[in-house]
Coordinates of C-alpha atoms and ligand atoms in Angstrom, one line a residue:
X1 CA 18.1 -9.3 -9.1
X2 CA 18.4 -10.7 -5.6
X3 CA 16.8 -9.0 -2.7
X4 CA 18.5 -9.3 1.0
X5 CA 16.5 -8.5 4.3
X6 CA 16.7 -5.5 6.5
X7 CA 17.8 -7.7 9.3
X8 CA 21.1 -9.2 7.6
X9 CA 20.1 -13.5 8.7
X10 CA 17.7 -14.3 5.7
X11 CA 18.5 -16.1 2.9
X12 CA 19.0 -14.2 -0.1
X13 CA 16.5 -14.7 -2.3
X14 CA 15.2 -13.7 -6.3
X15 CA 12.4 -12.2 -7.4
X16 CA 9.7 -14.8 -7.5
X17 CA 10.9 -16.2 -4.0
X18 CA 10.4 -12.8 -2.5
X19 CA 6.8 -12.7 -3.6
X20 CA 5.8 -15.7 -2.2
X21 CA 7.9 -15.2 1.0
X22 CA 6.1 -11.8 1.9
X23 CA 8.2 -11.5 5.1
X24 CA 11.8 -12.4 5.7
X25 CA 12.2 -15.4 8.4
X26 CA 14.4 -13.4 10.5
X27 CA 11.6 -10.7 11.0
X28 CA 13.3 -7.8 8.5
X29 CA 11.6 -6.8 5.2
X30 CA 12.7 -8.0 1.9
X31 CA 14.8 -5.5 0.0
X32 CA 16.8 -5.4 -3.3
X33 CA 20.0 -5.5 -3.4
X34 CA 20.6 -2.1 -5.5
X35 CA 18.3 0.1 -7.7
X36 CA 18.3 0.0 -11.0
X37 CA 19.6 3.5 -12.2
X38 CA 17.5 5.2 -15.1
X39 CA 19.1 7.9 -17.2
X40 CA 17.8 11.4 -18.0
X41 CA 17.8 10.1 -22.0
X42 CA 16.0 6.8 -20.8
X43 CA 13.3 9.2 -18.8
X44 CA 13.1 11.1 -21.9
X45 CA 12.6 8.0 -23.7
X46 CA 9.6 6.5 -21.6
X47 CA 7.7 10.0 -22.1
X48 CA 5.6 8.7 -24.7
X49 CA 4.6 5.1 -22.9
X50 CA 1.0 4.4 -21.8
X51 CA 0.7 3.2 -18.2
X52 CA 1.1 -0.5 -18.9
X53 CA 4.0 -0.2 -21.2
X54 CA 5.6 2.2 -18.4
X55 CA 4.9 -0.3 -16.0
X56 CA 7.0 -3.1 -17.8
X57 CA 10.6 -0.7 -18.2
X58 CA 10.0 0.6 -14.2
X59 CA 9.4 -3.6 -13.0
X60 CA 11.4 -5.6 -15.6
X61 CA 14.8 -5.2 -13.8
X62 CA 13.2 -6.0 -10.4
X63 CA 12.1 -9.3 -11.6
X64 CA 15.2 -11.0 -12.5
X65 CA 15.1 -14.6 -14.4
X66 CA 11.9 -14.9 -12.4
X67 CA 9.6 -13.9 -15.6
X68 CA 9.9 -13.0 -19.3
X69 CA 9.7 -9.7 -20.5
X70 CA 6.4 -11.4 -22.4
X71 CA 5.2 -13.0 -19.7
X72 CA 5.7 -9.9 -16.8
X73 CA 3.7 -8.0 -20.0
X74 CA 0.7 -9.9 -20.1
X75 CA 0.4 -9.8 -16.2
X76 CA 0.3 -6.5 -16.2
X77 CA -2.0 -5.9 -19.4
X78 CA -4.9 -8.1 -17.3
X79 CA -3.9 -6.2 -14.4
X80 CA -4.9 -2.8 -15.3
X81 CA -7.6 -4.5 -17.7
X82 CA -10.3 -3.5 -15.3
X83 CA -9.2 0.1 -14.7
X84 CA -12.0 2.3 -15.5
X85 CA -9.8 5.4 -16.7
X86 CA -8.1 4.7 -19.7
X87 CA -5.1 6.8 -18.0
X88 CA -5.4 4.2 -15.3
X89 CA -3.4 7.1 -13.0
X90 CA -5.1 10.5 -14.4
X91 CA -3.7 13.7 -13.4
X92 CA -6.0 16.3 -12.2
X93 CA -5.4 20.0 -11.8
X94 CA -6.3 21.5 -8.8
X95 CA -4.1 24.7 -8.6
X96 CA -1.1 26.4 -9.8
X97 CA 1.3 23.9 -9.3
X98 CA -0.8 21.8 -7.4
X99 CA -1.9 18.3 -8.8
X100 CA -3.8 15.2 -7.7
X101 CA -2.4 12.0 -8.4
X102 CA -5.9 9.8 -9.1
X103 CA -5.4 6.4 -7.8
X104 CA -9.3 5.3 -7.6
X105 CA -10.2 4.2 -10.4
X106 CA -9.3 0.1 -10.0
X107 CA -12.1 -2.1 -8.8
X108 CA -12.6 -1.4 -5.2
X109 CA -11.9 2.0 -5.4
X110 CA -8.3 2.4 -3.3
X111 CA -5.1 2.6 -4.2
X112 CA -4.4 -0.6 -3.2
X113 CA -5.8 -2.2 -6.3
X114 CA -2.9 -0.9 -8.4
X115 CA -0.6 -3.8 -6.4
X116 CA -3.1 -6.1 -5.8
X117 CA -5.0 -6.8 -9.2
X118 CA -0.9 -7.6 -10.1
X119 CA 0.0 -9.6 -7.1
X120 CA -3.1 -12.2 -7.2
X121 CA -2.2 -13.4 -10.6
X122 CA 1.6 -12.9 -10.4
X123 CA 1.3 -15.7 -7.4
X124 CA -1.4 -17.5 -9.2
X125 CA 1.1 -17.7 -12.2
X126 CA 4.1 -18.8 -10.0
X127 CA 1.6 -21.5 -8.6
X128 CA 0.8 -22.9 -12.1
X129 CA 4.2 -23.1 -13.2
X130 CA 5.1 -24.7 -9.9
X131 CA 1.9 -27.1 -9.7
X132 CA 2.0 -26.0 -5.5
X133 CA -1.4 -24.3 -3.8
X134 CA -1.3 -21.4 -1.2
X135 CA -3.5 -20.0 1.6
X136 CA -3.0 -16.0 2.2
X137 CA -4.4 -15.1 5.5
X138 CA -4.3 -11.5 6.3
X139 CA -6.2 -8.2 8.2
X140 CA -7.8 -5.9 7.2
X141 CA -8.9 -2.3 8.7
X142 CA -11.0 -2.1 5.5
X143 CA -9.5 -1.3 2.3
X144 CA -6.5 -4.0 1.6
X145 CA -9.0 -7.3 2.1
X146 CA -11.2 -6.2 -0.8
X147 CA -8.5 -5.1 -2.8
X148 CA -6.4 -8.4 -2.3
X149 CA -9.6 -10.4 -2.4
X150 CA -10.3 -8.9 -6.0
X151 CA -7.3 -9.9 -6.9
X152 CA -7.5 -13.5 -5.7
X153 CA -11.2 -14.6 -6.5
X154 CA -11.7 -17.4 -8.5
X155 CA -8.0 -18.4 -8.8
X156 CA -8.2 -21.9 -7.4
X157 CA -5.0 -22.2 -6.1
X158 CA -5.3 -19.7 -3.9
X159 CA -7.6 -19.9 -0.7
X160 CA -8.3 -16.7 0.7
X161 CA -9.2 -15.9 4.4
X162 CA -9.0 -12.3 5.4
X163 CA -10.2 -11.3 9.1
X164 CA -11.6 -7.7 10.1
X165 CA -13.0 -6.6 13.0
X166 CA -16.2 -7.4 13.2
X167 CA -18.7 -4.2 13.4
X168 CA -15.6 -1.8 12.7
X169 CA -15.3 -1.5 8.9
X170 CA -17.6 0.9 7.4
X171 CA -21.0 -0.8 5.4
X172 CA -19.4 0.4 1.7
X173 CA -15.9 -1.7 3.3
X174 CA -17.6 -4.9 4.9
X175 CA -20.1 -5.9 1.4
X176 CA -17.0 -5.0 -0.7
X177 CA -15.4 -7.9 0.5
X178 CA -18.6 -10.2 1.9
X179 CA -20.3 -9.9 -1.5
X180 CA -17.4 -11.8 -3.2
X181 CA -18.7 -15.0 -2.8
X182 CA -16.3 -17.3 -5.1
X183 CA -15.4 -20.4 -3.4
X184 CA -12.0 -19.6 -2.8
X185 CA -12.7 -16.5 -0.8
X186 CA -13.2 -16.8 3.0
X187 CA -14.2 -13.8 4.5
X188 CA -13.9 -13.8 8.5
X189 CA -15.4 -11.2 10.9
X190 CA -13.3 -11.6 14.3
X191 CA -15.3 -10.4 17.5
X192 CA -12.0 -8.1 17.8
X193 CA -10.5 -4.6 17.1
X194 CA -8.2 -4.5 14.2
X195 CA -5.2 -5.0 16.1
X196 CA -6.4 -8.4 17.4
X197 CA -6.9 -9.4 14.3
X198 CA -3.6 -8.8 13.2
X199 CA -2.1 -10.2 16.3
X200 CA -4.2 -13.6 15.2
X201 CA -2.5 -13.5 11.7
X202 CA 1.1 -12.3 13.0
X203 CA 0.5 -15.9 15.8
X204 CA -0.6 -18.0 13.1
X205 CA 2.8 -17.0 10.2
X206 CA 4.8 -17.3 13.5
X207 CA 4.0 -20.9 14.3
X208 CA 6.3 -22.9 11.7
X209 CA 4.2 -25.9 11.5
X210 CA 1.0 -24.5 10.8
X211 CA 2.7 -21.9 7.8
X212 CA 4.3 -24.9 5.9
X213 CA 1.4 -27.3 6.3
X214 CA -0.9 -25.1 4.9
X215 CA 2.0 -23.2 2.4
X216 CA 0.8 -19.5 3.5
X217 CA 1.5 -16.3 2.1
X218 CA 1.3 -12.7 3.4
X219 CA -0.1 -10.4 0.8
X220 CA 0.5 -7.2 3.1
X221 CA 2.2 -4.0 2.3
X222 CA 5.5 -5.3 3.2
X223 CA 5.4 -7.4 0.3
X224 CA 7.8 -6.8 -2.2
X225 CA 5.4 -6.9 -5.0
X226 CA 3.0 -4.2 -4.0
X227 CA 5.9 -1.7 -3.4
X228 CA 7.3 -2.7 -7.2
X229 CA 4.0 -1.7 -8.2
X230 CA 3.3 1.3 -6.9
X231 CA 7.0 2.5 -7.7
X232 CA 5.3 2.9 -11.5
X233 CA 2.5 6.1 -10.7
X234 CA 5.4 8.2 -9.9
X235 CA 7.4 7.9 -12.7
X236 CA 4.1 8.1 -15.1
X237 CA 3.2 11.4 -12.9
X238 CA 6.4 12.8 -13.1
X239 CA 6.7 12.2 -16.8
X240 CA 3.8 14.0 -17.8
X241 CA 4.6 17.0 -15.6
X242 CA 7.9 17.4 -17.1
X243 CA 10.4 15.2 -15.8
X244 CA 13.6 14.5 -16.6
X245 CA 14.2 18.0 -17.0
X246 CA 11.7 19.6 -14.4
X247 CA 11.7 17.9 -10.8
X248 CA 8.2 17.1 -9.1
X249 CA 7.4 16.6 -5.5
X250 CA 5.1 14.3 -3.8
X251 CA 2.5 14.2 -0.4
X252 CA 1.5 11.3 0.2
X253 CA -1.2 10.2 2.9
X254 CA 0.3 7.4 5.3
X255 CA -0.1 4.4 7.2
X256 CA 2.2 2.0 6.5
X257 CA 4.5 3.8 4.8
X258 CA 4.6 1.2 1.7
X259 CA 3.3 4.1 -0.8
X260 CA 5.5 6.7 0.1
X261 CA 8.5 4.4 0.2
X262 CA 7.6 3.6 -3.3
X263 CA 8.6 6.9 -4.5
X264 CA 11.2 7.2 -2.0
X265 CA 12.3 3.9 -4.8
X266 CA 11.5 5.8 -7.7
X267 CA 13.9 8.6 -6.3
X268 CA 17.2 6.7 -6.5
X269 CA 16.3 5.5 -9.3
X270 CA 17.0 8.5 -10.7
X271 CA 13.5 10.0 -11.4
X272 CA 14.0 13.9 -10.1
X273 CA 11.5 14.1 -6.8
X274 CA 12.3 17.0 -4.7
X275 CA 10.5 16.8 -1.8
X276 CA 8.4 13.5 -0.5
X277 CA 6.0 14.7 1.9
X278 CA 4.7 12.4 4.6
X279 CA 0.9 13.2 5.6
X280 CA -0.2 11.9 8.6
X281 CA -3.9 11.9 10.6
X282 CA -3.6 12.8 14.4
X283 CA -1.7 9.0 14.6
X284 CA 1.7 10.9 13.8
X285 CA 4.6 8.9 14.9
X286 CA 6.1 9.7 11.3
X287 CA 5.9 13.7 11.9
X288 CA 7.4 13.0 15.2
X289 CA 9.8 11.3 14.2
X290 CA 11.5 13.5 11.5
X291 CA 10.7 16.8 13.7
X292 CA 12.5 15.2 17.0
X293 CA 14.6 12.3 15.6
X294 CA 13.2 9.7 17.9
X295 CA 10.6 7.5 16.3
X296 CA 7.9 6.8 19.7
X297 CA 5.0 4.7 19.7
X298 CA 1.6 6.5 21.1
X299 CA -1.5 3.9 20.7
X300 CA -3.9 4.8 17.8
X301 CA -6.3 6.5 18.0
X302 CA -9.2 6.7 15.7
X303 CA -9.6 8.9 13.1
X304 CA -11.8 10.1 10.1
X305 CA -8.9 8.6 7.6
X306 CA -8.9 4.6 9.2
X307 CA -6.2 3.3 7.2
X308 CA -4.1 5.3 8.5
X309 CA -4.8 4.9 11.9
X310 CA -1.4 2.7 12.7
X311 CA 1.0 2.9 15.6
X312 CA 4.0 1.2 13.7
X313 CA 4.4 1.7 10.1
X314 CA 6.2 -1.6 8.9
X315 CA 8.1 -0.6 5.8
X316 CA 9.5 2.3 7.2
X317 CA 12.2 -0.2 8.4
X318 CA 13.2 0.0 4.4
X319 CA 14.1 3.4 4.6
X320 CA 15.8 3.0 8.0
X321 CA 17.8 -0.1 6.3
X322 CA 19.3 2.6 3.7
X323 CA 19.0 5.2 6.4
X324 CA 22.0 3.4 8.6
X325 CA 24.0 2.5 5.3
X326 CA 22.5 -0.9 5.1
X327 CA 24.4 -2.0 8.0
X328 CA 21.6 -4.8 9.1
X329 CA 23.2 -5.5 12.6
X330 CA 23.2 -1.6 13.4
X331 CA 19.6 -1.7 11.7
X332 CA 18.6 -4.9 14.2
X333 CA 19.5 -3.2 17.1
X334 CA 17.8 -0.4 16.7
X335 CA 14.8 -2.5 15.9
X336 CA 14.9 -4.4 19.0
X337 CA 15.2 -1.0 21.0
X338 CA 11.9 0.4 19.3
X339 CA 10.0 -3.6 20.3
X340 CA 11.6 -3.2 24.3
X341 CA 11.4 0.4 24.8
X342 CA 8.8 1.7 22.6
X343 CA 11.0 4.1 21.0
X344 CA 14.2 4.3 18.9
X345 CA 16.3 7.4 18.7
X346 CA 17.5 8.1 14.9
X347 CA 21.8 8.3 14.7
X348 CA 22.1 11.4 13.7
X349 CA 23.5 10.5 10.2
X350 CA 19.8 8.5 9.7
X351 CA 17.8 11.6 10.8
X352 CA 20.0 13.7 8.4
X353 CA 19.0 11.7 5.3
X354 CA 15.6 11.2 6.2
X355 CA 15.4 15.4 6.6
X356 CA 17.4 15.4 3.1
X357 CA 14.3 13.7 0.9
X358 CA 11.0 13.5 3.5
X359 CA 8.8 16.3 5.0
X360 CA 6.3 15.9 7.4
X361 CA 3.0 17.2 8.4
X362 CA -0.1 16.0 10.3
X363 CA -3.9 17.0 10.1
X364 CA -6.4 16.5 12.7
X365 CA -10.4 15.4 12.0
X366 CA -11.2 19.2 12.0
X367 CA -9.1 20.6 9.4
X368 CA -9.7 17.1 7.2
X369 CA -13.4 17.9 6.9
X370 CA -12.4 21.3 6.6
X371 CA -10.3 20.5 3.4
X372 CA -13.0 18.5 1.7
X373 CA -15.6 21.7 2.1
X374 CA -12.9 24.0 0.5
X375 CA -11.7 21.8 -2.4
X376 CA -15.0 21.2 -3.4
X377 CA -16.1 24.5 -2.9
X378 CA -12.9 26.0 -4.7
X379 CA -12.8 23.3 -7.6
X380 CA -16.1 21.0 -7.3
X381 CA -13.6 18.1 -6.8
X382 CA -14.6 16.0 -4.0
X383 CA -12.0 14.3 -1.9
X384 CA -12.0 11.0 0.7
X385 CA -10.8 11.9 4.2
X386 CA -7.1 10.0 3.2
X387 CA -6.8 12.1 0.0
X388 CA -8.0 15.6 2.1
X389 CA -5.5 15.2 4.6
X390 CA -2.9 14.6 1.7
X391 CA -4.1 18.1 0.6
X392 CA -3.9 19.7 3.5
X393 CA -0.6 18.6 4.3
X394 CA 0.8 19.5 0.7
X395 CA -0.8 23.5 1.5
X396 CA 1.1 23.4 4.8
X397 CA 4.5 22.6 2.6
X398 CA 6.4 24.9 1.0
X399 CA 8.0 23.4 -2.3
X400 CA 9.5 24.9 -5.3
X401 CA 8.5 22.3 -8.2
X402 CA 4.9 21.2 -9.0
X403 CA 3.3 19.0 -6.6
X404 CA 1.2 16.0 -6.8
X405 CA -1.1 14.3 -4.3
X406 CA -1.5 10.9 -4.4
X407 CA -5.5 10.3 -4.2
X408 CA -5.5 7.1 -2.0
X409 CA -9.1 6.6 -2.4
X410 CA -12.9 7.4 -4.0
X411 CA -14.8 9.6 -1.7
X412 CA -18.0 7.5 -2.2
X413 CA -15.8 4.7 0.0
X414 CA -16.2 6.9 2.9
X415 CA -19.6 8.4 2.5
X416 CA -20.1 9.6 6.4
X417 CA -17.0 11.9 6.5
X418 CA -17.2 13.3 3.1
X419 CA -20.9 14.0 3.6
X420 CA -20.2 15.5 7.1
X421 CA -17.8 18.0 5.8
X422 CA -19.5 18.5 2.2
X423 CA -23.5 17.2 2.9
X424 CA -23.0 15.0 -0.1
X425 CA -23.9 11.7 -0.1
X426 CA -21.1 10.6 -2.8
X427 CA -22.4 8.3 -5.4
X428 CA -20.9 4.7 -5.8
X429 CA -19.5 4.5 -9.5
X430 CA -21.8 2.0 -12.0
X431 CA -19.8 -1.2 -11.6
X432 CA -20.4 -1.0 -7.4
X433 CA -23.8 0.7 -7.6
X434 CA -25.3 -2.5 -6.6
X435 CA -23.5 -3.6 -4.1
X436 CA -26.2 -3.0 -1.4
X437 CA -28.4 -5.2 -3.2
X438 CA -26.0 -8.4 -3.5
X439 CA -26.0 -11.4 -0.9
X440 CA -23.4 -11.1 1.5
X441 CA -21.2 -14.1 3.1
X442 CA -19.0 -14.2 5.8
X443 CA -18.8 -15.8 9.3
X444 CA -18.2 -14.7 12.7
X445 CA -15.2 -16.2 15.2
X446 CA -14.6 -15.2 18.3
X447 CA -11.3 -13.1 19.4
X448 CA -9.0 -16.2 19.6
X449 CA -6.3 -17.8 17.4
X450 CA -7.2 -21.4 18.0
X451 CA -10.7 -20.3 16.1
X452 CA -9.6 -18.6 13.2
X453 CA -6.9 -21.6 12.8
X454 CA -9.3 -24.4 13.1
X455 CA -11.9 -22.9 10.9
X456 CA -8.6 -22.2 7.9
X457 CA -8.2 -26.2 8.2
X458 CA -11.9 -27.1 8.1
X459 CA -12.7 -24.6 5.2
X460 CA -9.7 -25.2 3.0
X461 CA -10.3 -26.7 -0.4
Ligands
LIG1 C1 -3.7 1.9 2.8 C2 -4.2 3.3 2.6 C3 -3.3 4.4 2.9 C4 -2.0 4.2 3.5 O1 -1.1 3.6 2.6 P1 0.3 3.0 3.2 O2 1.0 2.4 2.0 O3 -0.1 2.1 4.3 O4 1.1 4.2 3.7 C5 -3.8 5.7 2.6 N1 -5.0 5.9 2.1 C6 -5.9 4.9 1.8 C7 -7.2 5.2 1.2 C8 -5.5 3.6 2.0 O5 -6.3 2.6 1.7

């Protein structure tokens, strides 16, 4: 499999170069260069597969040359090894027709552990093989620097430094990072919103000299990896509820738009989705966008479910990139308008196809807390502030197949908002229930590129 970027001027690259590449050097996102198509009797087929044998049909032809089927197996065994639902993605009823898609259950409690616990020792495996070391350097608004950092500790030929905003992450989000204390993890607290971190990160892969002298790696949702690997849940939830022969539809909550676009994969594919709905917090660019055609930037503004809270969704440029017939000059342009003018109008072939396969819908704080007290009332079920505005958007949308909700995240990792809307204090599961006791380590730089890059070189192994 080779993979192309969005923006046309990258090299073309395989598999394991795409990982390790994270973004394309022109600026585009890293896509491959067809989907594999499944049949209806190969669906049929994979009915009977546990996760992790799932896993290795829906990723094999992604991965090229790059790794053996035996070898991509065993990554993905010790991936999922520390899953604490032996489902790893349970189903939960919560209505006629109405499902939740549990993604919580991987060791810091998001999502985001279903890509990451494969992506640490997928690059730690590429490393070996190549005898080479890396430094990832990313931001984090809270749940992707534990995640990745869980994925990473202890693997020495990684060095980890992930920056968050120092006094902005919630207490549950800070000591699930700062009480990983393996040598190889560096966690930074930058006296600085979110967006300056990632403005320090974005400065420091720009500058040529400083990425190849210290070999670094971008392990955000634009890369490849985590998108592959999230492409999986939809076909194991689709499966169980029926699927080849009964279609399924999907809301998912959205930031980013790497989770969503997943299925949006899994769709031409071949897996039957209906409807994929977008479910957005007050920061609703993406609603906009499909209700008006033009895609405008607003600020963020805070909001009960924080990783959501983004202006820009990166891999949204994926779907645009299929959206304008993967024409990457037409696709560049249009790019360029949304950096200059703030805003990109949709052709109105792209905003066609976008309508053909994505709804949209957007929830403020009100109706999120709202949705917690009435779930729980309804079914005792209690959901994170991500998850409840993934329900609430799914009851605003009208579909005609079953339809699943992808649970982004355990309620006990947002404590305030679920007790707020439910008054209770949800319980950390066993393996965290000590996290307030451990030591925590971490140090704090000031607001400034220069800082953050000096302390990588003087703290590097
Ligand atoms: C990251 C995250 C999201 C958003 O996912 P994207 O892939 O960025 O769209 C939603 N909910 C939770 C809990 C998250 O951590």
């Amino acid at each position: 499999m080779r993979y192309l970027s969005t923006r046309g001027h990258a090299p073309v690259l395989d598999f394991e170069a795409v990982v390790l590449a994270g973004l394309a050097s022109d600026g585009g996102l890293y896509v491959p260069e067809n989907f594999p198509q499944v049949t209806p009797q190969q669906l049929a087929s994979w009915r009977s597969l546990s996760y992790t044998g799932l896993a290795l049909e829906v990723m094999h032809p992604y991965v090229g040359n790059a790794l053996t089927r035996d070898e991509l197996k065993s990554l993905i065994d010790g991936a999922y090894a520390s899953f604490r639902h032996s489902a790893i993605a349970p189903l939960k009823q919560l209505g006629d027709d109405q499902w939740l898609l549990e993604l919580f259950h991987g060791p810091t409690l998001a999502f985001k552990d279903f890509a990451l616990q494969l992506l640490g020792p997928m690059v730690d495996f590429f490393l070996k093989r190549a005898d080479q070391k890396v430094v990832v350097v990313g931001a984090t608004s809270g749940d992707t620097g534990s995640a990745a950092l869980a994925g990473m500790r202890g693997r020495a030929r990684i060095q980890s430094f992930i920056l968050f905003p120092h006094g902005r992450v919630s207490d549950v989000q800070r000591r699930q990072m700062t009480t990983m204390t393996d040598v190889n993890i560096h966690n930074i607290a930058v006296e600085g919103t979110f967006d300056d971190c990632q403005d320090i990160v974005k400065s420091l892969f720009a500058d040529a000299a400083f990425r190849n002298a210290h070999n670094l790696v971008a392990v955000n949702s634009i890369n490849w990896a985590r998108i592959l690997a999230q492409v999986v849940y939809y076909f194991y939830a689709a499966l169980r509820l029926g699927a080849p022969s009964q279609a399924v539809s999907f809301c998912v909550p959205t930031g980013n738009f790497g989770d969503i676009y997943a299925g949006y994969v899994a769709k031409q594919m071949g897996l039957p989705i209906d409807r994929l709905i977008i479910a957005s917090n007050r920061n609703n660019i993406l609603t906009r966008g499909l209700n008006t055609g033009t895609y405008k930037m607003q600020g963020v503004q805070p909001s009960l479910s924080p990783s959501m809270d983004i202006q820009i969704s990166s891999n949204f440029e994926r779907l645009l990139f299929d959206l304008y017939g993967r024409d990457a000059p037409a696709l560049e342009g249009a790019m360029i308008d949304l950096r200059t003018s703030g805003s990109q109008t949709l052709s109105a072939a792209a905003w066609a196809g976008l309508k053909q396969d994505f709804d949209a819908h957007c929830v403020e704080d009100d109706e999120t807390l709202q949705t917690i007290r009435r779930i729980y009332d309804q079914t005792g079920e209690l959901l994170d502030p991500h998850t409840a505005v993934g329900i609430a958007s799914a009851q605003a949308c009208n579909t005609r197949t079953p339809l699943v909700t992808l649970a982004t995240a355990h309620p006990a990792k947002f404590p305030d908002a679920v007790k707020q809307a439910s008054s209770i204090h949800p319980a950390l599961p066993p393996h965290l229930a000590n996290l307030f006791d451990l030591p925590e380590r971490f140090d704090i730089l000031p607001n400034a590129r220069d800082a953050v890059a000096s302390y990588i070189e003087s703290q590097k192994i």
